[in-house]
Short mmCIF file of C-alpha atoms in Angstrom, two decimals:
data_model
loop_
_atom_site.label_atom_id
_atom_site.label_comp_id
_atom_site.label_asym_id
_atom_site.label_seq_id
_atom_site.Cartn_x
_atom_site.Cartn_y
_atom_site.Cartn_z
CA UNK A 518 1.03 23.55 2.49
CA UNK A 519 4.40 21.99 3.05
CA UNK A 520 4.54 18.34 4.20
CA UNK A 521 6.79 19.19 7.11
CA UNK A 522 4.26 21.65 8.27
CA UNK A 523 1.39 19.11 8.52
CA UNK A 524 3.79 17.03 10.82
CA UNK A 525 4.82 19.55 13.17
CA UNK A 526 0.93 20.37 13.37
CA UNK A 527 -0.92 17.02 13.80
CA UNK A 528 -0.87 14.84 16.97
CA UNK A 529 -3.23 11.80 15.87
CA UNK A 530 -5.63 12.89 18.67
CA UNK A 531 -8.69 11.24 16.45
CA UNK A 532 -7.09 8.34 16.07
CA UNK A 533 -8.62 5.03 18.48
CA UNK A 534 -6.56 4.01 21.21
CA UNK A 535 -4.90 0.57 21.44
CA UNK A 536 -6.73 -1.31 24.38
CA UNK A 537 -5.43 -4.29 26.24
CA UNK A 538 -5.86 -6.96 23.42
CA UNK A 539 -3.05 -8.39 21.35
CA UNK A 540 -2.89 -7.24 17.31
CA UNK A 541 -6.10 -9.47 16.14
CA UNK A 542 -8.12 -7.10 18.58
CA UNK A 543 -5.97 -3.66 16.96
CA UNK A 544 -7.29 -5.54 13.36
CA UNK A 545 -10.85 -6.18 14.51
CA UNK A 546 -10.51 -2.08 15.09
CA UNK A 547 -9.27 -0.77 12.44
CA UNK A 548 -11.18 -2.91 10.20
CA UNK A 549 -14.29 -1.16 11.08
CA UNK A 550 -12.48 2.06 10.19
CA UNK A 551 -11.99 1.23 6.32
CA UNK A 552 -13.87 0.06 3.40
CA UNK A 553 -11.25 -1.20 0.91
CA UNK A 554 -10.75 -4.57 1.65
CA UNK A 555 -11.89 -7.53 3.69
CA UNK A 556 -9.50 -7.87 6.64
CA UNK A 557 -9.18 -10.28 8.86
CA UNK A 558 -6.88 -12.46 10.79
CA UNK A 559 -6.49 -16.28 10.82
CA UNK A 560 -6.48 -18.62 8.25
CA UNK A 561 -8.97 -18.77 5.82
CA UNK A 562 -10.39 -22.12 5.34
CA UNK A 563 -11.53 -20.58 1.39
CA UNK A 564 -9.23 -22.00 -1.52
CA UNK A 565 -9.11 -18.69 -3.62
CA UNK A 566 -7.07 -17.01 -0.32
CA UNK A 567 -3.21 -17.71 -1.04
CA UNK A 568 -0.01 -16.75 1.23
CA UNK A 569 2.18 -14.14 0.19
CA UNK A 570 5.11 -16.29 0.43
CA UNK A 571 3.55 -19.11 -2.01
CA UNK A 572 3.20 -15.98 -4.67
CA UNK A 573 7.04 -15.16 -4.09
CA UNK A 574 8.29 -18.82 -4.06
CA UNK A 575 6.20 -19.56 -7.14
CA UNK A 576 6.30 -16.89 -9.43
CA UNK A 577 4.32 -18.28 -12.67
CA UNK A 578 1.17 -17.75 -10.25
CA UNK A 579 2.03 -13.91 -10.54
CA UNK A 580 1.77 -15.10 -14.19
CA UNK A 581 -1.35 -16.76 -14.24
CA UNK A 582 -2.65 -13.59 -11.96
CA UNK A 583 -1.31 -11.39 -15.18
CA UNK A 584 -3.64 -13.19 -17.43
CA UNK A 585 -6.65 -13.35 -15.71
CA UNK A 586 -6.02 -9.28 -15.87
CA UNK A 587 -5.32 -9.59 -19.20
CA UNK A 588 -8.52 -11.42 -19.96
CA UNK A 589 -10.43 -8.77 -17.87
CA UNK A 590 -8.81 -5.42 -19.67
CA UNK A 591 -8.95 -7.47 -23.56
CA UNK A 592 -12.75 -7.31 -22.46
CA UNK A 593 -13.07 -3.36 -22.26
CA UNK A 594 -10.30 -2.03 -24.24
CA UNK A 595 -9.23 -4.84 -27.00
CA UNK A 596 -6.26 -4.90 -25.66
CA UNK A 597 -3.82 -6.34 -22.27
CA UNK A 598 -0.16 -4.63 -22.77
CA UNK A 599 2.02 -6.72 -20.89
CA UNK A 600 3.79 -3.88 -18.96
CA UNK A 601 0.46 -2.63 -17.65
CA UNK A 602 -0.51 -6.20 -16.58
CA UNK A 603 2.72 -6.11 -14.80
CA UNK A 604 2.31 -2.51 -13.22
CA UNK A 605 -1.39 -3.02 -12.00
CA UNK A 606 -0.37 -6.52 -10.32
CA UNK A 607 3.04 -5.61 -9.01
CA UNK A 608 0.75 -2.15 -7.37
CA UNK A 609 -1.91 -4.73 -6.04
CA UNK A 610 0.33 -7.06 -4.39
CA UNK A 611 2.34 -4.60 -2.55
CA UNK A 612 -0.28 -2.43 -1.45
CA UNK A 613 -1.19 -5.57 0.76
CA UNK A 614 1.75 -5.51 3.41
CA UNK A 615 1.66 -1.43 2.82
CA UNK A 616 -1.96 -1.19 3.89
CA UNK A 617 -2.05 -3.59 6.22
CA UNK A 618 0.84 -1.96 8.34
CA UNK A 619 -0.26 1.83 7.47
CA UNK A 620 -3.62 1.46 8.98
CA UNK A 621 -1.93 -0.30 12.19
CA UNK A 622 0.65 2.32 12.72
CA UNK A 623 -1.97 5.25 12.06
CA UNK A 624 -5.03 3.71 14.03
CA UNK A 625 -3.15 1.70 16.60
CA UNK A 626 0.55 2.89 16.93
CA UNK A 627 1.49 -0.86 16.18
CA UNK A 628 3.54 -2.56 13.53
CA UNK A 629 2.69 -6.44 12.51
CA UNK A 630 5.75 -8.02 11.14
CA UNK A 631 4.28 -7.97 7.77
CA UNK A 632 6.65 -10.85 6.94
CA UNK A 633 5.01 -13.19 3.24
CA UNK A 634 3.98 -16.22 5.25
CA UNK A 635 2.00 -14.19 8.07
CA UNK A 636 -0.24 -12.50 5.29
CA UNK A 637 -2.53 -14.03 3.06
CA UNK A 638 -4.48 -12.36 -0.22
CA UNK A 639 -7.63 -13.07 -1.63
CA UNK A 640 -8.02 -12.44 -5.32
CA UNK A 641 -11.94 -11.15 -6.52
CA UNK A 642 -13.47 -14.29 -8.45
CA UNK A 643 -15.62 -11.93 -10.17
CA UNK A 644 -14.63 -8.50 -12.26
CA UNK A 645 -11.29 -6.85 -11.79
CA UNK A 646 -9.45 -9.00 -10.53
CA UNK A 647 -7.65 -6.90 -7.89
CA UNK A 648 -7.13 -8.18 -3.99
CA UNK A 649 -10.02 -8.15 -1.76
CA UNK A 650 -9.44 -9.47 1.22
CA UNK A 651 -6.30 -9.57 2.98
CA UNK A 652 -5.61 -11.87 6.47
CA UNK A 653 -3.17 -11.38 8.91
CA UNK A 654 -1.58 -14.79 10.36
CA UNK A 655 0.73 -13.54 12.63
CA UNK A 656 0.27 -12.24 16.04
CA UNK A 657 3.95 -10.40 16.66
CA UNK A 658 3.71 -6.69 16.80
CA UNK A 659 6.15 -3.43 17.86
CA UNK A 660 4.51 -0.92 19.66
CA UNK A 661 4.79 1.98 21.93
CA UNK A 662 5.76 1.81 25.82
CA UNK A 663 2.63 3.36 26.48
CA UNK A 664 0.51 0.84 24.92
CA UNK A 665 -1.68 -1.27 26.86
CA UNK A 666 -0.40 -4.38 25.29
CA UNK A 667 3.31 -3.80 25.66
CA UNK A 668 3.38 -6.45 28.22
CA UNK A 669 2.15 -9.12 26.07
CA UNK A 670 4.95 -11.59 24.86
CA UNK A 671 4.44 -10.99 21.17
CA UNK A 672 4.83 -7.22 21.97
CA UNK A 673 8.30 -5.60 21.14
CA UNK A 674 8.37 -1.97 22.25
CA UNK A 675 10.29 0.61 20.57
CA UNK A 676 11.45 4.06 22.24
CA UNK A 677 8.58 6.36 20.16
CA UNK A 678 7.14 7.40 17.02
CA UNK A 679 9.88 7.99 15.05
CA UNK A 680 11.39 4.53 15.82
CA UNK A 681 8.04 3.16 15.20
CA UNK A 682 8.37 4.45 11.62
CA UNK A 683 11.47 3.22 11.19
CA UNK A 684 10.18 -0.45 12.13
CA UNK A 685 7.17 -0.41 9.86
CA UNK A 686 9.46 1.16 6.46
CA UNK A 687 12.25 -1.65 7.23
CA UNK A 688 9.39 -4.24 7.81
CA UNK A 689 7.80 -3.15 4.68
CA UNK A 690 11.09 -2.93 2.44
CA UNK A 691 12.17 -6.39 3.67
CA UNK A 692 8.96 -7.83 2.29
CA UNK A 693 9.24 -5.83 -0.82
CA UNK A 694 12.69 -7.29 -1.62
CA UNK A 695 11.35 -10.30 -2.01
CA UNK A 696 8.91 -9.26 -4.27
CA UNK A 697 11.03 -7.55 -6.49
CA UNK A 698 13.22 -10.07 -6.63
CA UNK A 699 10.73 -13.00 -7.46
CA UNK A 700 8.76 -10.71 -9.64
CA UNK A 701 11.35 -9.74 -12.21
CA UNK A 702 12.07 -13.10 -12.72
CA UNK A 703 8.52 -12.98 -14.80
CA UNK A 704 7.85 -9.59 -15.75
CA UNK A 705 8.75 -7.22 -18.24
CA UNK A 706 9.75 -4.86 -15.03
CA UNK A 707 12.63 -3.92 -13.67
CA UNK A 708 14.35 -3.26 -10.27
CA UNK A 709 13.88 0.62 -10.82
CA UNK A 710 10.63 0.46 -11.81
CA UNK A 711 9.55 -2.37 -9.17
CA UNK A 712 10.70 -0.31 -5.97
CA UNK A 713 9.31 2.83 -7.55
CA UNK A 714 5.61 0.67 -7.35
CA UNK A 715 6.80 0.15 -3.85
CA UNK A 716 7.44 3.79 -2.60
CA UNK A 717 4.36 4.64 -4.35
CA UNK A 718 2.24 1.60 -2.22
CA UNK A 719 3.81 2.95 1.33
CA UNK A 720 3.13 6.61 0.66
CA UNK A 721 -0.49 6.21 -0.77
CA UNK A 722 -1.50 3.29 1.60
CA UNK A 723 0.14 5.93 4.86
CA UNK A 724 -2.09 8.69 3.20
CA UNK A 725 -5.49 6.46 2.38
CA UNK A 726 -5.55 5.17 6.60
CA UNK A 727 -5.98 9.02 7.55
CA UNK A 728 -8.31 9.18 4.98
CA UNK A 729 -10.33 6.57 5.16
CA UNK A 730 -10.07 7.35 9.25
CA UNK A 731 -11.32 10.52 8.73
CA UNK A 732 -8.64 12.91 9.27
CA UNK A 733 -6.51 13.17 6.18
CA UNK A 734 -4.16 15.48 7.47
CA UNK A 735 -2.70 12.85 10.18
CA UNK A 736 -2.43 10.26 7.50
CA UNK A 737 0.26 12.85 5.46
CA UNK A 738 1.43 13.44 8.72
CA UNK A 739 2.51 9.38 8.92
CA UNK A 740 3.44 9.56 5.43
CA UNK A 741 6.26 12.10 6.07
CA UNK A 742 7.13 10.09 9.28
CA UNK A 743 7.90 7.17 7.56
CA UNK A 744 9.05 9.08 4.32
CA UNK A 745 10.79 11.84 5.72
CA UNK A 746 13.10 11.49 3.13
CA UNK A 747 14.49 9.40 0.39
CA UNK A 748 15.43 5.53 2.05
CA UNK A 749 17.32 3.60 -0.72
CA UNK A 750 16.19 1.26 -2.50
CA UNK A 751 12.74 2.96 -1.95
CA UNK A 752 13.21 5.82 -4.87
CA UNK A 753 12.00 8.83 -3.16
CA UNK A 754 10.35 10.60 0.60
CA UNK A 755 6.76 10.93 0.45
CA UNK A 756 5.72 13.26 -2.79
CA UNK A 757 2.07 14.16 -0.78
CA UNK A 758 1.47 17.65 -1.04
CA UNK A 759 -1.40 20.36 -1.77
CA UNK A 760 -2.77 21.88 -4.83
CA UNK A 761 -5.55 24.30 -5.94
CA UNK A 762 -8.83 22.49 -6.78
CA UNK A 763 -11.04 24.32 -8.88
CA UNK A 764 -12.78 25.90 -6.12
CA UNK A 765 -9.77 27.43 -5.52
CA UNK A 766 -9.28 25.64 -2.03
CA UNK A 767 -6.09 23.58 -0.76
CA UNK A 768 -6.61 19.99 -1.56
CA UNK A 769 -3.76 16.89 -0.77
CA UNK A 770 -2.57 14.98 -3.62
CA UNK A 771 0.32 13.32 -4.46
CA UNK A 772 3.14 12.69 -7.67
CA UNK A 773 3.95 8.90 -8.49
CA UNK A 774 7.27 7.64 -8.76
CA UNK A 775 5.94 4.46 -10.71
CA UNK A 776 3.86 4.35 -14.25
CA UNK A 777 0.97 2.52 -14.66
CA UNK A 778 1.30 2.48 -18.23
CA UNK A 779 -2.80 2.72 -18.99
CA UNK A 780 -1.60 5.11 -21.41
CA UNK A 781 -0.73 2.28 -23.41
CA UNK A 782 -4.66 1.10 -23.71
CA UNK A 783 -7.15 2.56 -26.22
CA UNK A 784 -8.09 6.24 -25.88
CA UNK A 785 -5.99 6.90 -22.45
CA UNK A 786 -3.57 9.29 -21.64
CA UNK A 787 -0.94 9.94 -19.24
CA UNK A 788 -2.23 9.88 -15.57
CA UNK A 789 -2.54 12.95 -13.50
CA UNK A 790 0.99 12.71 -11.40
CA UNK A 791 2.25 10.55 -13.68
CA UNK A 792 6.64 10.21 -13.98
CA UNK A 793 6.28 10.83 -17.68
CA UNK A 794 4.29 14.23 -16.72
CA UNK A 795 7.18 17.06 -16.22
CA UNK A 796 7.53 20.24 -14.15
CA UNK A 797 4.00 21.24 -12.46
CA UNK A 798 1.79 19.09 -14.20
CA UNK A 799 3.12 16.22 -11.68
CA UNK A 800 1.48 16.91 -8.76
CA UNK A 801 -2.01 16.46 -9.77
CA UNK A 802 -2.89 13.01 -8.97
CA UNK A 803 -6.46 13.02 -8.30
CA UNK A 804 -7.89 11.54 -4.39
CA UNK A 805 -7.95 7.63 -4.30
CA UNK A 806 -11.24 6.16 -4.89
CA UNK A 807 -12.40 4.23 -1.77
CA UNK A 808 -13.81 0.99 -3.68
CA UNK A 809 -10.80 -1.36 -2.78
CA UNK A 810 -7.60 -1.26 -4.41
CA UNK A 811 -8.70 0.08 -7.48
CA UNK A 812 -5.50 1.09 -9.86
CA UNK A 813 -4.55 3.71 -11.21
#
């Protein structure tokens, strides 16, 4: 089934309705709707939760983040590869503003800012030591004129869907230009692989808030809205689309623009809808797991 298709076709009637409330009600909402991550809004009062912007403006902690992963995969495999330290953590960080404003714009037709000092992350203390909790501090969101809360004075309303899209992908790539730029400063990364990790965080986080929401289909519906097509420096449109599963029915999946590079541990292979995977063998990425941000 072609992407374009799916759009034409959906109209988000199971998503929830905005109500009256400003965006920490719209996050109370769609919180309830997911089970990756702790969200919330606020400060936390916890030490382990750190703002996005102290991460960019001090990039040895991305470091120090890299070796606690490294410590974690020496444990299973024997060994930590320093480019897939650096591809797991750059994927982790950046699926925080990405899944933060794809469940907004899919649940609630809002946008937050997503700017690095109005989100925090929580790292887990305990096992992989991927994000778990993610806090919104800021209470500025775009919206629809037919939401209930366009009145508020945080509100800024935008004409309609499309132009909604366009806020949350130029939202998003703002905050991912920092990242890229403070990350290559201390990773083995570059810029074309960095904003390949970010196309890949927008499209999958657009397609995981229809499915965790329970209606897939919208979510690559939202995916091709915001990645209609290819928005430089973001490296391609939305690569969701379907493939036989061995039932023989239609199934959504997706090809990555961005390697992992867990081909370089022990035993492991190429991922399914992997870049180094040619011709049809790319789209094959198997359905996200639902326990966090678990990567690849």
């Amino acid at each position: 089934m072609r992407v374009q298709q799916v759009v034409r076709d959906a109209r988000h009637t199971g998503q929830a309705c905005p109500g009256a409330g400003g965006l920490a009600d719209s996050l109370r909402r769609v919180d309830e709707l997911q089970s990756r991550i702790e969200l919330r809004t606020g400060r936390p009062g916890d030490g382990r939760w750190r703002r996005c912007c102290d991460l960019l403006e001090t990039p040895y902690l991305f470091t120090r983040w890299r070796a606690d992963l490294a410590t974690w995969l020496s444990a299973r495999h024997g060994v930590a590869p320093a480019r897939t330290t650096a591809s797991y953590v750059a994927s982790w960080y950046l699926r925080v503003p990405a899944y933060v404003g794809a469940l907004l714009l899919h649940h609630e037709r809002r946008v937050p800012a997503l700017r690095p000092e109005e989100l925090t992350l929580r790292v887990a203390a305990e096992g992989r030591p991927n994000p778990d909790g993610v806090a919104v501090l800021g209470e500025s969101f775009y919206c629809l004129p037919s939401d209930p809360g366009s009145a508020l004075p945080e509100a800024t309303v935008v004409a309609d869907d499309r132009a909604l899209a366009a806020v949350l992908r130029a939202r998003y790539t703002a905050h991912a230009a920092r990242f890229v730029q403070a990350y290559r400063e201390v990773s083995p990364l570059g810029p074309r692989a960095l904003w390949a990790a970010a196309t890949d965080a927008l499209d999958s986080c657009l397609w995981w808030a229809g499915l965790d929401g329970g209606d897939e289909g919208s979510g690559v519906a939202d995916a091709a809205l915001v990645l209609e097509s290819r928005f430089a420096p973001l490296t391609s449109a939305s690569t969701l689309c379907t493939v036989a599963a061995t039932d023989g029915h239609r199934e959504w999946t997706r090809s990555r623009e961005s390697c992992c590079f867990s081909y370089l541990l022990p035993e492991r292979a190429e991922c399914a809808g992997c870049p180094r995977v040619r011709g049809d063998g790319r789209c094959r990425a198997r359905k996200p797991p639902l326990d966090g941000f678990a990567f690849p």
